[in-house]
Short mmCIF file of C-alpha atoms and ligand atoms in Angstrom, two decimals:
data_model
loop_
_atom_site.label_atom_id
_atom_site.label_comp_id
_atom_site.label_asym_id
_atom_site.label_seq_id
_atom_site.Cartn_x
_atom_site.Cartn_y
_atom_site.Cartn_z
CA MET A 1 -33.11 -35.61 -42.97
CA THR A 2 -30.36 -37.97 -41.90
CA PHE A 3 -26.85 -37.38 -40.73
CA SER A 4 -24.16 -39.99 -40.95
CA SER A 5 -23.71 -41.61 -37.55
CA ARG A 6 -20.04 -42.23 -38.30
CA ARG A 7 -17.86 -39.72 -36.57
CA PRO A 8 -14.62 -38.28 -37.83
CA ALA A 9 -11.55 -38.42 -35.62
CA ILE A 10 -8.34 -36.53 -35.10
CA PHE A 11 -5.22 -38.52 -34.33
CA LEU A 12 -2.83 -36.30 -32.46
CA ASP A 13 0.86 -36.83 -32.03
CA ARG A 14 1.90 -36.22 -28.43
CA ASP A 15 5.44 -34.83 -28.25
CA GLY A 16 6.09 -31.79 -30.40
CA THR A 17 2.38 -31.45 -31.16
CA LEU A 18 0.41 -31.30 -27.91
CA ILE A 19 3.33 -30.88 -25.54
CA GLU A 20 6.88 -29.68 -26.00
CA ASP A 21 9.29 -32.34 -27.16
CA ARG A 22 11.76 -32.44 -24.31
CA GLY A 23 13.37 -35.79 -24.97
CA TYR A 24 12.44 -38.95 -23.11
CA LEU A 25 9.75 -37.91 -20.65
CA ARG A 26 9.31 -39.84 -17.44
CA HIS A 27 7.65 -37.46 -14.97
CA PRO A 28 4.59 -35.24 -15.28
CA SER A 29 6.67 -32.34 -14.00
CA GLU A 30 8.56 -32.41 -17.30
CA VAL A 31 5.38 -31.95 -19.37
CA VAL A 32 4.81 -28.51 -20.92
CA PHE A 33 1.69 -28.00 -23.03
CA TYR A 34 1.91 -25.67 -26.00
CA ARG A 35 -0.02 -22.47 -25.40
CA ASP A 36 -2.68 -23.14 -28.00
CA THR A 37 -3.16 -26.89 -27.45
CA ILE A 38 -6.12 -26.79 -25.11
CA ASP A 39 -8.04 -23.97 -26.79
CA SER A 40 -7.54 -25.59 -30.17
CA LEU A 41 -8.78 -29.00 -29.03
CA ARG A 42 -11.81 -27.42 -27.41
CA ARG A 43 -12.93 -26.25 -30.83
CA LEU A 44 -13.02 -29.85 -32.00
CA LYS A 45 -14.23 -31.77 -29.05
CA ASP A 46 -17.92 -31.99 -29.92
CA ARG A 47 -17.38 -32.75 -33.58
CA TYR A 48 -14.42 -35.10 -33.62
CA LEU A 49 -13.32 -38.00 -31.49
CA LEU A 50 -9.81 -37.29 -30.31
CA PHE A 51 -7.02 -39.86 -30.06
CA ILE A 52 -3.39 -39.55 -29.12
CA VAL A 53 -0.89 -41.62 -31.06
CA THR A 54 2.63 -41.41 -29.83
CA ASN A 55 5.80 -43.02 -31.04
CA GLN A 56 8.11 -43.78 -28.17
CA SER A 57 11.35 -45.02 -29.66
CA GLY A 58 12.83 -44.69 -26.14
CA ILE A 59 11.19 -48.03 -25.35
CA GLY A 60 12.83 -49.80 -28.27
CA LEU A 61 16.14 -48.23 -27.29
CA GLY A 62 15.79 -49.36 -23.69
CA ILE A 63 15.81 -45.78 -22.37
CA LEU A 64 12.16 -45.72 -21.33
CA LYS A 65 9.96 -48.28 -19.64
CA HIS A 66 6.34 -48.84 -20.57
CA GLU A 67 5.34 -47.42 -17.16
CA ASP A 68 7.18 -44.17 -17.94
CA VAL A 69 5.30 -43.68 -21.18
CA GLU A 70 1.97 -44.66 -19.65
CA ARG A 71 2.45 -42.27 -16.73
CA ILE A 72 3.00 -39.33 -19.08
CA ASN A 73 0.10 -40.38 -21.33
CA GLN A 74 -2.22 -40.57 -18.34
CA PHE A 75 -1.10 -37.16 -17.15
CA VAL A 76 -1.77 -35.61 -20.57
CA VAL A 77 -5.20 -37.25 -20.78
CA ASP A 78 -6.14 -36.15 -17.24
CA THR A 79 -4.98 -32.60 -17.80
CA LEU A 80 -7.02 -32.33 -20.99
CA ALA A 81 -10.05 -33.91 -19.30
CA ARG A 82 -9.93 -31.27 -16.58
CA GLU A 83 -10.10 -28.67 -19.34
CA GLY A 84 -13.14 -30.35 -20.85
CA VAL A 85 -11.32 -32.17 -23.66
CA THR A 86 -11.90 -35.93 -23.77
CA ILE A 87 -9.36 -38.22 -25.37
CA SER A 88 -11.08 -41.40 -26.53
CA ALA A 89 -7.93 -43.56 -26.46
CA VAL A 90 -4.15 -43.32 -26.47
CA TYR A 91 -2.00 -45.60 -28.62
CA TYR A 92 1.74 -45.78 -28.45
CA CYS A 93 4.32 -47.61 -30.45
CA PRO A 94 7.95 -48.40 -29.47
CA HIS A 95 8.65 -47.19 -32.98
CA ILE A 96 11.50 -49.37 -34.12
CA ARG A 97 11.20 -48.53 -37.77
CA ASP A 98 14.01 -50.72 -39.13
CA GLN A 99 12.32 -53.69 -37.47
CA GLY A 100 9.13 -52.78 -39.32
CA CYS A 101 7.19 -51.40 -36.40
CA GLU A 102 3.47 -51.60 -36.85
CA CYS A 103 2.45 -48.01 -36.46
CA ILE A 104 2.66 -46.94 -40.07
CA LYS A 105 2.85 -49.66 -42.67
CA PRO A 106 1.23 -51.41 -44.26
CA THR A 107 -1.72 -51.37 -41.88
CA PRO A 108 -1.48 -48.93 -38.99
CA TYR A 109 -3.14 -51.35 -36.64
CA PHE A 110 -4.27 -48.92 -33.95
CA VAL A 111 -5.96 -46.52 -36.29
CA LEU A 112 -7.91 -49.34 -37.85
CA LYS A 113 -8.69 -50.70 -34.41
CA ALA A 114 -9.99 -47.28 -33.38
CA ALA A 115 -12.00 -47.02 -36.60
CA ARG A 116 -13.75 -50.32 -35.87
CA GLU A 117 -14.27 -49.71 -32.18
CA PHE A 118 -15.52 -46.15 -32.50
CA ASP A 119 -17.18 -46.45 -35.92
CA LEU A 120 -14.99 -43.71 -37.37
CA ASP A 121 -15.44 -41.90 -40.62
CA LEU A 122 -11.82 -42.15 -41.79
CA PRO A 123 -12.01 -40.04 -44.97
CA ARG A 124 -13.13 -37.14 -42.77
CA SER A 125 -10.47 -37.84 -40.16
CA PHE A 126 -7.08 -36.22 -39.74
CA SER A 127 -3.69 -37.06 -38.33
CA ILE A 128 -1.70 -34.12 -37.01
CA GLY A 129 1.96 -34.21 -36.06
CA ASP A 130 5.46 -32.85 -36.47
CA HIS A 131 6.97 -35.83 -38.32
CA SER A 132 6.39 -36.93 -41.88
CA HIS A 133 5.23 -40.32 -40.62
CA ASP A 134 2.21 -38.64 -39.03
CA VAL A 135 1.20 -37.56 -42.51
CA GLU A 136 2.02 -40.99 -43.96
CA LEU A 137 -0.11 -42.60 -41.30
CA ALA A 138 -3.08 -40.56 -42.45
CA LYS A 139 -2.47 -41.49 -46.07
CA ASN A 140 -2.38 -45.19 -45.28
CA VAL A 141 -5.89 -45.16 -43.86
CA GLY A 142 -7.45 -42.78 -46.35
CA ALA A 143 -7.47 -39.89 -43.89
CA GLN A 144 -5.84 -36.48 -44.23
CA GLY A 145 -2.53 -35.47 -42.70
CA ILE A 146 -1.44 -32.08 -41.40
CA PHE A 147 2.24 -31.44 -40.77
CA LEU A 148 3.07 -29.09 -37.91
CA LEU A 149 6.05 -26.77 -37.76
CA THR A 150 6.20 -27.02 -33.98
CA GLY A 151 8.47 -29.61 -32.30
CA HIS A 152 10.71 -31.21 -34.92
CA GLY A 153 8.58 -29.82 -37.72
CA GLN A 154 11.09 -27.27 -39.03
CA LYS A 155 13.84 -29.88 -39.06
CA HIS A 156 11.84 -32.48 -40.97
CA LEU A 157 10.12 -30.10 -43.37
CA HIS A 158 12.42 -31.09 -46.23
CA GLU A 159 11.36 -34.77 -45.96
CA LEU A 160 7.78 -33.97 -46.85
CA PRO A 161 6.33 -35.19 -50.13
CA PRO A 162 4.78 -32.39 -52.19
CA GLY A 163 1.19 -31.37 -51.61
CA VAL A 164 1.15 -31.99 -47.87
CA LEU A 165 -0.84 -29.60 -45.69
CA VAL A 166 1.47 -27.65 -43.41
CA ALA A 167 0.44 -25.57 -40.39
CA GLU A 168 2.42 -23.21 -38.21
CA ASN A 169 0.83 -24.49 -34.99
CA MET A 170 -2.19 -26.33 -33.63
CA GLU A 171 -4.50 -23.37 -33.92
CA GLU A 172 -3.77 -23.11 -37.61
CA ALA A 173 -4.08 -26.88 -38.04
CA ILE A 174 -7.55 -26.80 -36.53
CA ASP A 175 -8.51 -23.92 -38.82
CA ILE A 176 -7.54 -26.18 -41.71
CA VAL A 177 -9.51 -29.12 -40.29
CA LEU A 178 -12.67 -27.09 -39.84
CA LYS A 179 -12.40 -25.42 -43.24
CA ARG A 180 -11.73 -28.65 -45.10
CA ASP A 181 -14.22 -30.83 -43.37
CA GLY A 182 -17.04 -28.34 -43.37
CA PRO A 183 -17.30 -27.37 -47.01
CA SER A 184 -16.23 -30.66 -48.56
CA GLN A 185 -18.65 -32.78 -46.58
CA LYS A 186 -21.57 -30.56 -45.90
CA LYS A 187 -21.89 -28.03 -48.67
CA THR A 188 -24.59 -30.00 -50.36
CA GLY A 189 -26.31 -31.10 -47.14
CA PHE A 190 -29.00 -29.29 -45.22
CA ILE A 191 -26.53 -27.48 -43.00
CA GLY A 192 -24.71 -26.15 -46.05
CA LYS A 193 -28.00 -25.01 -47.51
CA ALA A 194 -28.93 -23.31 -44.24
CA ALA A 195 -25.53 -21.60 -44.20
CA GLU A 196 -26.10 -20.30 -47.73
CA ILE A 197 -29.47 -18.89 -46.67
CA ILE A 198 -27.85 -17.08 -43.72
CA LYS A 199 -25.11 -15.70 -45.98
CA ARG A 200 -27.75 -14.32 -48.33
CA GLY A 201 -29.54 -12.54 -45.48
CA GLY A 202 -32.22 -15.15 -44.76
CA ILE A 203 -33.30 -16.64 -41.44
CA VAL A 204 -32.96 -20.24 -40.30
CA ALA A 205 -34.23 -22.13 -37.26
CA PHE A 206 -31.56 -24.41 -35.84
CA PRO A 207 -31.03 -26.66 -32.83
CA THR A 208 -28.77 -25.73 -29.94
CA GLU A 209 -28.22 -27.80 -26.82
CA THR A 210 -30.63 -25.50 -24.92
CA VAL A 211 -33.54 -24.62 -27.22
CA TYR A 212 -34.04 -24.02 -30.94
CA GLY A 213 -32.84 -20.63 -32.13
CA LEU A 214 -33.99 -18.44 -35.00
CA GLY A 215 -30.79 -17.17 -36.58
CA ALA A 216 -29.54 -14.53 -38.98
CA ASP A 217 -26.15 -13.05 -39.89
CA ALA A 218 -25.42 -10.87 -36.85
CA PHE A 219 -23.75 -8.27 -39.07
CA ASN A 220 -26.74 -7.89 -41.39
CA PRO A 221 -29.22 -5.49 -39.71
CA LEU A 222 -31.97 -6.15 -42.26
CA ALA A 223 -31.78 -9.89 -41.71
CA VAL A 224 -31.87 -9.33 -37.95
CA ALA A 225 -34.92 -7.08 -38.35
CA ARG A 226 -36.69 -9.96 -40.05
CA ILE A 227 -36.21 -12.08 -36.93
CA PHE A 228 -38.19 -9.54 -34.92
CA GLU A 229 -40.80 -9.41 -37.64
CA VAL A 230 -41.27 -13.18 -37.64
CA LYS A 231 -41.34 -13.36 -33.84
CA LYS A 232 -44.08 -10.67 -33.82
CA ARG A 233 -42.65 -9.22 -30.63
CA PRO A 234 -44.18 -5.83 -29.89
CA SER A 235 -40.82 -4.51 -28.68
CA PHE A 236 -37.17 -5.08 -29.46
CA ASP A 237 -35.25 -7.48 -27.30
CA PRO A 238 -31.47 -7.76 -27.42
CA LEU A 239 -30.33 -10.98 -29.10
CA ILE A 240 -27.60 -13.46 -28.27
CA ILE A 241 -24.82 -13.75 -30.83
CA HIS A 242 -23.73 -17.34 -31.42
CA ILE A 243 -20.12 -17.96 -32.39
CA ALA A 244 -18.11 -21.11 -33.09
CA ARG A 245 -14.83 -20.40 -31.35
CA PRO A 246 -13.41 -18.04 -28.73
CA SER A 247 -11.31 -16.17 -31.29
CA ASP A 248 -14.56 -14.98 -32.97
CA LEU A 249 -15.07 -12.83 -29.88
CA GLU A 250 -12.57 -10.32 -31.23
CA LYS A 251 -15.07 -9.26 -33.89
CA ILE A 252 -17.78 -8.67 -31.33
CA VAL A 253 -16.54 -7.48 -27.95
CA LEU A 254 -14.10 -4.80 -26.86
CA ASN A 255 -12.49 -6.69 -24.02
CA ILE A 256 -12.86 -9.82 -21.95
CA PRO A 257 -12.53 -9.38 -18.17
CA SER A 258 -10.43 -12.10 -16.55
CA LYS A 259 -13.41 -13.65 -14.78
CA ALA A 260 -15.27 -13.88 -18.07
CA LYS A 261 -12.24 -15.59 -19.56
CA LYS A 262 -12.36 -18.16 -16.77
CA LEU A 263 -16.01 -18.91 -17.49
CA ILE A 264 -15.26 -19.22 -21.19
CA ASP A 265 -12.46 -21.70 -20.51
CA ARG A 266 -14.67 -23.75 -18.25
CA PHE A 267 -18.11 -23.68 -19.91
CA TRP A 268 -17.77 -23.03 -23.64
CA PRO A 269 -19.03 -24.57 -25.82
CA GLY A 270 -22.13 -24.81 -23.64
CA PRO A 271 -25.26 -23.17 -22.21
CA LEU A 272 -23.64 -20.01 -20.87
CA THR A 273 -24.12 -16.54 -22.37
CA LEU A 274 -21.82 -13.69 -21.44
CA VAL A 275 -22.80 -10.04 -21.77
CA LEU A 276 -19.72 -7.95 -22.60
CA PRO A 277 -18.97 -4.45 -23.94
CA LYS A 278 -19.72 -4.52 -27.65
CA ARG A 279 -17.60 -3.36 -30.54
CA GLN A 280 -19.03 -0.53 -32.52
CA GLU A 281 -19.29 -2.77 -35.61
CA VAL A 282 -21.99 -4.90 -34.00
CA PRO A 283 -25.28 -3.54 -35.37
CA ASP A 284 -27.33 -1.75 -32.75
CA ILE A 285 -30.47 -3.69 -33.64
CA VAL A 286 -28.77 -6.82 -32.29
CA THR A 287 -28.34 -5.27 -28.83
CA ALA A 288 -31.49 -3.12 -29.00
CA GLY A 289 -29.25 -0.09 -28.68
CA LEU A 290 -27.41 -1.31 -25.56
CA PRO A 291 -23.63 -0.85 -25.34
CA MET A 292 -23.24 -4.48 -24.22
CA VAL A 293 -23.66 -7.59 -26.33
CA ALA A 294 -24.68 -11.12 -25.34
CA VAL A 295 -22.59 -13.91 -26.84
CA ARG A 296 -22.10 -17.65 -26.49
CA ILE A 297 -20.65 -20.74 -28.16
CA PRO A 298 -23.35 -23.39 -28.30
CA SER A 299 -22.24 -27.01 -28.04
CA HIS A 300 -24.70 -28.57 -30.47
CA PRO A 301 -22.71 -29.91 -33.43
CA ILE A 302 -25.29 -28.72 -35.96
CA ALA A 303 -25.25 -25.21 -34.53
CA LEU A 304 -21.45 -25.15 -34.63
CA GLU A 305 -21.36 -26.47 -38.15
CA LEU A 306 -23.91 -23.90 -39.27
CA ILE A 307 -21.91 -21.00 -37.82
CA GLU A 308 -18.70 -22.35 -39.28
CA LEU A 309 -20.17 -22.82 -42.78
CA ALA A 310 -22.07 -19.53 -42.78
CA ASP A 311 -18.73 -17.98 -41.84
CA CYS A 312 -20.35 -15.30 -39.70
CA PRO A 313 -21.55 -14.90 -36.13
CA ILE A 314 -25.27 -15.75 -35.91
CA ALA A 315 -27.68 -13.61 -33.89
CA ALA A 316 -30.53 -15.73 -32.61
CA PRO A 317 -33.32 -15.54 -30.07
CA SER A 318 -35.28 -18.64 -29.18
CA ALA A 319 -37.39 -19.68 -32.19
CA ASN A 320 -40.81 -18.99 -30.70
CA PRO A 321 -43.36 -16.30 -31.51
CA PHE A 322 -43.97 -13.67 -28.81
CA GLY A 323 -45.76 -15.17 -25.83
CA TYR A 324 -44.96 -18.81 -26.60
CA LEU A 325 -42.59 -21.18 -24.83
CA SER A 326 -39.13 -21.75 -26.27
CA PRO A 327 -39.17 -24.68 -28.69
CA THR A 328 -37.12 -27.77 -27.88
CA THR A 329 -37.93 -29.79 -30.99
CA ALA A 330 -38.06 -28.97 -34.69
CA GLN A 331 -41.74 -29.91 -34.59
CA HIS A 332 -42.43 -27.09 -32.10
CA VAL A 333 -40.77 -24.65 -34.48
CA ARG A 334 -42.77 -25.96 -37.44
CA GLU A 335 -46.03 -25.59 -35.51
CA GLN A 336 -45.21 -22.12 -34.21
CA LEU A 337 -43.39 -20.46 -37.10
CA GLY A 338 -43.89 -22.88 -39.99
CA ASP A 339 -43.63 -21.15 -43.33
CA GLU A 340 -42.25 -17.89 -41.97
CA VAL A 341 -38.67 -19.11 -41.70
CA ASP A 342 -36.55 -19.99 -44.71
CA LEU A 343 -35.42 -23.36 -43.35
CA ILE A 344 -35.71 -25.42 -40.16
CA LEU A 345 -32.76 -27.67 -39.30
CA ASP A 346 -33.90 -30.71 -37.36
CA GLY A 347 -31.41 -31.90 -34.75
CA GLY A 348 -33.84 -33.85 -32.59
CA PRO A 349 -34.89 -32.82 -29.07
CA CYS A 350 -32.62 -30.36 -27.26
CA GLU A 351 -30.49 -31.97 -24.60
CA VAL A 352 -30.63 -29.18 -22.01
CA GLY A 353 -34.15 -27.94 -22.72
CA VAL A 354 -33.89 -24.61 -20.89
CA GLU A 355 -32.20 -21.48 -22.18
CA SER A 356 -28.61 -20.59 -21.42
CA THR A 357 -27.55 -18.96 -18.16
CA ILE A 358 -26.78 -15.27 -18.75
CA VAL A 359 -23.97 -13.54 -16.85
CA SER A 360 -23.29 -9.87 -17.49
CA PHE A 361 -19.92 -8.17 -17.01
CA GLY A 362 -20.97 -4.54 -16.76
CA GLU A 363 -19.94 -2.05 -14.11
CA GLY A 364 -19.87 -3.64 -10.69
CA GLY A 365 -18.67 -7.07 -11.75
CA PRO A 366 -20.46 -10.26 -12.76
CA ARG A 367 -24.21 -10.37 -12.51
CA LEU A 368 -26.64 -13.20 -13.18
CA LEU A 369 -29.28 -11.85 -15.57
CA ARG A 370 -31.04 -15.13 -16.25
CA PRO A 371 -30.71 -18.53 -14.58
CA GLY A 372 -30.39 -21.30 -17.15
CA GLY A 373 -28.55 -24.39 -18.32
CA ILE A 374 -25.55 -23.91 -16.03
CA PRO A 375 -26.33 -23.60 -12.31
CA LEU A 376 -25.25 -20.48 -10.46
CA GLU A 377 -23.31 -22.65 -7.99
CA GLU A 378 -21.09 -23.95 -10.79
CA ILE A 379 -20.45 -20.44 -12.02
CA GLU A 380 -19.61 -19.22 -8.53
CA SER A 381 -17.26 -22.16 -8.04
CA VAL A 382 -15.16 -20.73 -10.89
CA ILE A 383 -15.33 -16.95 -10.34
CA GLY A 384 -16.66 -16.50 -6.82
CA LYS A 385 -19.67 -14.43 -5.83
CA VAL A 386 -22.04 -13.34 -8.56
CA VAL A 387 -24.72 -10.71 -7.95
CA VAL A 388 -28.14 -12.07 -8.81
CA GLY A 389 -30.62 -10.05 -10.85
CA ALA A 390 -30.39 -7.22 -13.35
CA MET A 391 -29.21 -3.75 -12.43
CA ASN A 392 -31.57 -1.76 -10.16
CA ASN A 393 -33.66 -4.93 -10.00
CA GLU A 394 -34.75 -4.23 -13.55
CA LYS A 395 -35.03 -7.07 -15.97
CA VAL A 396 -33.24 -5.85 -19.07
CA SER A 397 -35.38 -7.91 -21.38
CA ALA A 398 -38.74 -6.78 -20.07
CA PRO A 399 -40.38 -4.10 -22.23
CA GLY A 400 -40.03 -0.65 -20.75
CA MET A 401 -37.29 -1.69 -18.38
CA LEU A 402 -34.07 -0.82 -20.16
CA PRO A 403 -31.72 0.80 -17.65
CA LYS A 404 -32.06 4.55 -17.93
CA HIS A 405 -28.44 5.38 -18.59
CA TYR A 406 -28.64 3.47 -21.87
CA ALA A 407 -31.38 5.79 -23.13
CA PRO A 408 -30.55 8.72 -25.44
CA ARG A 409 -29.42 11.88 -23.63
CA THR A 410 -31.16 14.24 -26.03
CA PRO A 411 -34.88 14.76 -25.36
CA ILE A 412 -36.98 13.01 -27.98
CA LEU A 413 -40.44 14.28 -28.79
CA LEU A 414 -42.85 11.90 -30.47
CA ASP A 415 -46.27 13.55 -30.68
CA TRP A 416 -45.68 17.01 -32.10
CA ARG A 417 -47.25 19.43 -34.51
CA GLU A 418 -45.26 21.47 -37.00
CA GLU A 419 -46.40 24.76 -35.52
CA ASP A 420 -45.21 23.70 -32.03
CA VAL A 421 -41.68 23.12 -33.11
CA ALA A 422 -40.98 25.86 -35.61
CA ASN A 423 -37.22 26.13 -35.47
CA ASP A 424 -36.40 29.67 -34.37
CA GLY A 425 -32.69 29.10 -34.95
CA LYS A 426 -31.93 29.19 -31.26
CA ARG A 427 -32.33 25.50 -30.58
CA LYS A 428 -30.54 22.73 -32.41
CA VAL A 429 -33.20 20.30 -33.54
CA GLY A 430 -32.84 16.94 -35.29
CA LEU A 431 -35.49 14.91 -37.08
CA LEU A 432 -35.90 11.17 -37.01
CA ALA A 433 -38.07 10.70 -40.07
CA PHE A 434 -39.76 7.54 -41.27
CA HIS A 435 -39.52 7.91 -45.05
CA GLN A 436 -40.00 11.47 -46.21
CA ILE A 437 -39.35 14.94 -44.93
CA SER A 438 -41.71 17.84 -44.87
CA PRO A 439 -40.03 20.52 -47.00
CA SER A 440 -41.47 23.31 -44.86
CA LEU A 441 -39.40 22.47 -41.81
CA LYS A 442 -35.69 23.11 -41.22
CA PHE A 443 -33.54 20.85 -39.08
CA ASN A 444 -29.94 20.79 -38.04
CA GLN A 445 -29.80 17.10 -38.91
CA VAL A 446 -32.19 14.58 -40.42
CA GLU A 447 -32.11 10.80 -40.26
CA ILE A 448 -34.45 8.92 -42.57
CA LEU A 449 -35.20 5.39 -41.41
CA SER A 450 -36.26 4.02 -44.78
CA GLU A 451 -36.50 5.99 -48.00
CA ARG A 452 -38.91 3.43 -49.41
CA GLY A 453 -41.07 3.35 -46.29
CA ASP A 454 -40.18 -0.23 -45.47
CA LEU A 455 -40.71 -1.10 -41.81
CA ARG A 456 -38.08 -3.82 -41.82
CA GLU A 457 -35.46 -1.43 -43.12
CA ALA A 458 -36.63 1.20 -40.64
CA ALA A 459 -36.23 -1.25 -37.77
CA ALA A 460 -32.78 -2.21 -38.96
CA ASN A 461 -31.71 1.44 -38.92
CA LEU A 462 -33.56 2.65 -35.84
CA PHE A 463 -31.02 2.28 -33.04
CA SER A 464 -28.06 3.50 -35.06
CA ALA A 465 -30.02 6.50 -36.29
CA ILE A 466 -31.05 7.46 -32.74
CA GLN A 467 -27.49 7.06 -31.59
CA ARG A 468 -26.11 9.19 -34.41
CA LEU A 469 -28.54 11.99 -33.62
CA ASP A 470 -27.84 11.66 -29.92
CA GLY A 471 -24.14 12.13 -30.53
CA LEU A 472 -24.57 15.57 -32.13
CA GLY A 473 -25.30 17.60 -29.01
CA LEU A 474 -28.76 18.62 -30.24
CA ASP A 475 -31.29 20.26 -27.94
CA LEU A 476 -34.17 18.19 -29.21
CA ILE A 477 -34.93 15.26 -31.48
CA LEU A 478 -38.32 15.13 -33.13
CA ALA A 479 -39.40 11.62 -34.04
CA GLU A 480 -42.06 10.78 -36.58
CA SER A 481 -44.55 8.02 -35.90
CA VAL A 482 -44.54 4.92 -38.08
CA PRO A 483 -47.58 2.77 -38.91
CA GLU A 484 -48.27 0.42 -36.01
CA VAL A 485 -48.32 -2.82 -37.96
CA GLY A 486 -45.72 -5.59 -38.05
CA LEU A 487 -42.34 -4.23 -36.97
CA GLY A 488 -43.95 -0.79 -36.64
CA ARG A 489 -45.25 -1.83 -33.23
CA ALA A 490 -41.75 -2.53 -31.94
CA ILE A 491 -40.44 0.71 -33.46
CA MET A 492 -43.20 2.72 -31.81
CA ASP A 493 -42.66 0.94 -28.50
CA ARG A 494 -39.01 1.96 -28.58
CA LEU A 495 -39.76 5.53 -29.64
CA ARG A 496 -42.36 5.95 -26.89
CA ARG A 497 -39.91 4.65 -24.35
CA ALA A 498 -37.11 6.86 -25.61
CA SER A 499 -39.35 9.93 -25.65
CA SER A 500 -40.72 9.37 -22.14
CA ILE A 501 -37.25 8.90 -20.70
CA GLY A 502 -35.57 11.65 -22.66
CA GLY A 503 -38.32 14.21 -22.50
O1 TXA B 1 -30.17 -20.81 -24.77
C1 TXA B 1 -30.30 -19.71 -25.26
O2 TXA B 1 -29.77 -18.70 -24.78
C2 TXA B 1 -31.18 -19.58 -26.51
C3 TXA B 1 -30.47 -20.30 -27.66
C4 TXA B 1 -31.16 -20.13 -28.97
O3 TXA B 1 -29.12 -19.85 -27.73
N1 TXA B 1 -31.43 -18.23 -26.84
C5 TXA B 1 -32.29 -17.43 -26.15
O4 TXA B 1 -32.42 -16.17 -26.70
O5 TXA B 1 -32.87 -17.80 -25.15
P1 TXA B 1 -33.59 -15.15 -26.27
O6 TXA B 1 -33.52 -14.04 -27.24
O7 TXA B 1 -34.87 -15.87 -26.20
O8 TXA B 1 -33.14 -14.60 -24.88
C6 TXA B 1 -32.00 -13.78 -24.83
C7 TXA B 1 -32.04 -12.88 -23.64
C8 TXA B 1 -32.78 -11.58 -23.83
O9 TXA B 1 -34.13 -11.70 -23.59
C9 TXA B 1 -32.11 -10.70 -22.82
O10 TXA B 1 -32.70 -10.93 -21.56
C10 TXA B 1 -30.70 -11.22 -22.78
O11 TXA B 1 -30.71 -12.44 -23.43
N2 TXA B 1 -29.79 -10.32 -23.47
C11 TXA B 1 -29.40 -10.36 -24.77
N3 TXA B 1 -28.57 -9.35 -25.05
C12 TXA B 1 -28.41 -8.67 -23.92
C13 TXA B 1 -27.67 -7.51 -23.58
N4 TXA B 1 -26.94 -6.87 -24.49
N5 TXA B 1 -27.74 -7.08 -22.32
C14 TXA B 1 -28.49 -7.72 -21.41
N6 TXA B 1 -29.22 -8.83 -21.67
C15 TXA B 1 -29.19 -9.29 -22.91
MG1 MG B 2 -36.62 -16.48 -25.69
#
């Protein structure tokens, strides 16, 4: 499979788009970035080359000197660079329109220069700004323009020709960019196909900058269960949810501690996973019943594109069967999982090659759960001391080692005989059944894992069912065994663990 090597670009107006338009700027102290500028550009930085184009009529009018403009440009570029956003080049024009300045017509020289120098894909590129000439500029090179209502946008709105894309602010403009570019360019490609598979509940192996992941729609418990089935892991392991932008976090976590926010600003997209309190809507099978969820924004463009096109967060462990090393090429995945996945996206060898660093924000502050792609020193340089190792020196991922306070409070009994548990009416007893209930027994509450006796469906329902029963204040939960084949092994592992802890 081949991907076009040409890269799309975004040409960004400076004043009124990235920073407030405060007249003729001479000193960095006068520069005020809009609140959403940096976060918005971060969403683009690995997929688009970014350029600043700025019209400085102050030069033509003799109010500004070239040095003034260059000083401000440099300050903007440096500030963005510190935030992880690289500007490939800055172009400015004295913008003397009645003398036919070169920036717009007939050939906007700097855009074409950039296109040649950086091998740009102009039809997939955008120009964003708060003047109608920013939109015209785009039209003249076959790119797309987005008019912003920040800066002078409101004032110039009436000058716009019909049919122009208008956005309230940068964040909205970037939403438009990602929506337009994604579907129009990639719907028919492999990434689009992979996204369709994910939307329909399938599983796809895809590259990230760390290792290849095996992904499913994080909000589809059945699809997530299939990941465990394919990995043949004899126990459940909480999965990392992959998202494409920080705002997706709202769907997944309850809150973001300020130190976590700092790490996000500094390291996302990139090989850092944060473990944060989960929203109830996140299926329990994703977190293996834990109240915290692991989440990250990968930086691999194919991973980002896949998440964006699938239009859902993607839960993914590394794409290896139980007991194997994490795969760092598509070939590894083919050898290890081959026909068992619906599609393998090939993005070449992974750049980082080790899994992401995992930092948890549970009680007691930040904790390093797994060393990985981002060194601990770098993390500590942003948020200070981080405790190393899982709680009580237990490794959360290791079978049998889930911290005890995450286990159900109600005793669970696994090996039982009907005559032992005859309900005398004094105790409140619940049943966790596999697929059918014995009519001779009475229970205060029954949860059936899968009416049709399907292990995948049972796995998908397991954690939520246990949690529902646990929330009822019962004296005892009786659990039925399931056949120990396929996902049945992982279900039984979990039930044994829950029963030994609870009972
Ligand atoms: O680089 C990576 O992180 C790769 C790529 C595909 O993103 N993914 C990866 O996933 O290595 P996996 O499933 O092989 O390892 C994820 C680990 C789990 O084993 C567990 O230790 C930890 O993340 N984890 C996930 N959810 C957690 C949670 N809710 N609480 C604590 N630890 C969690
Ligand atoms: Mg793994």
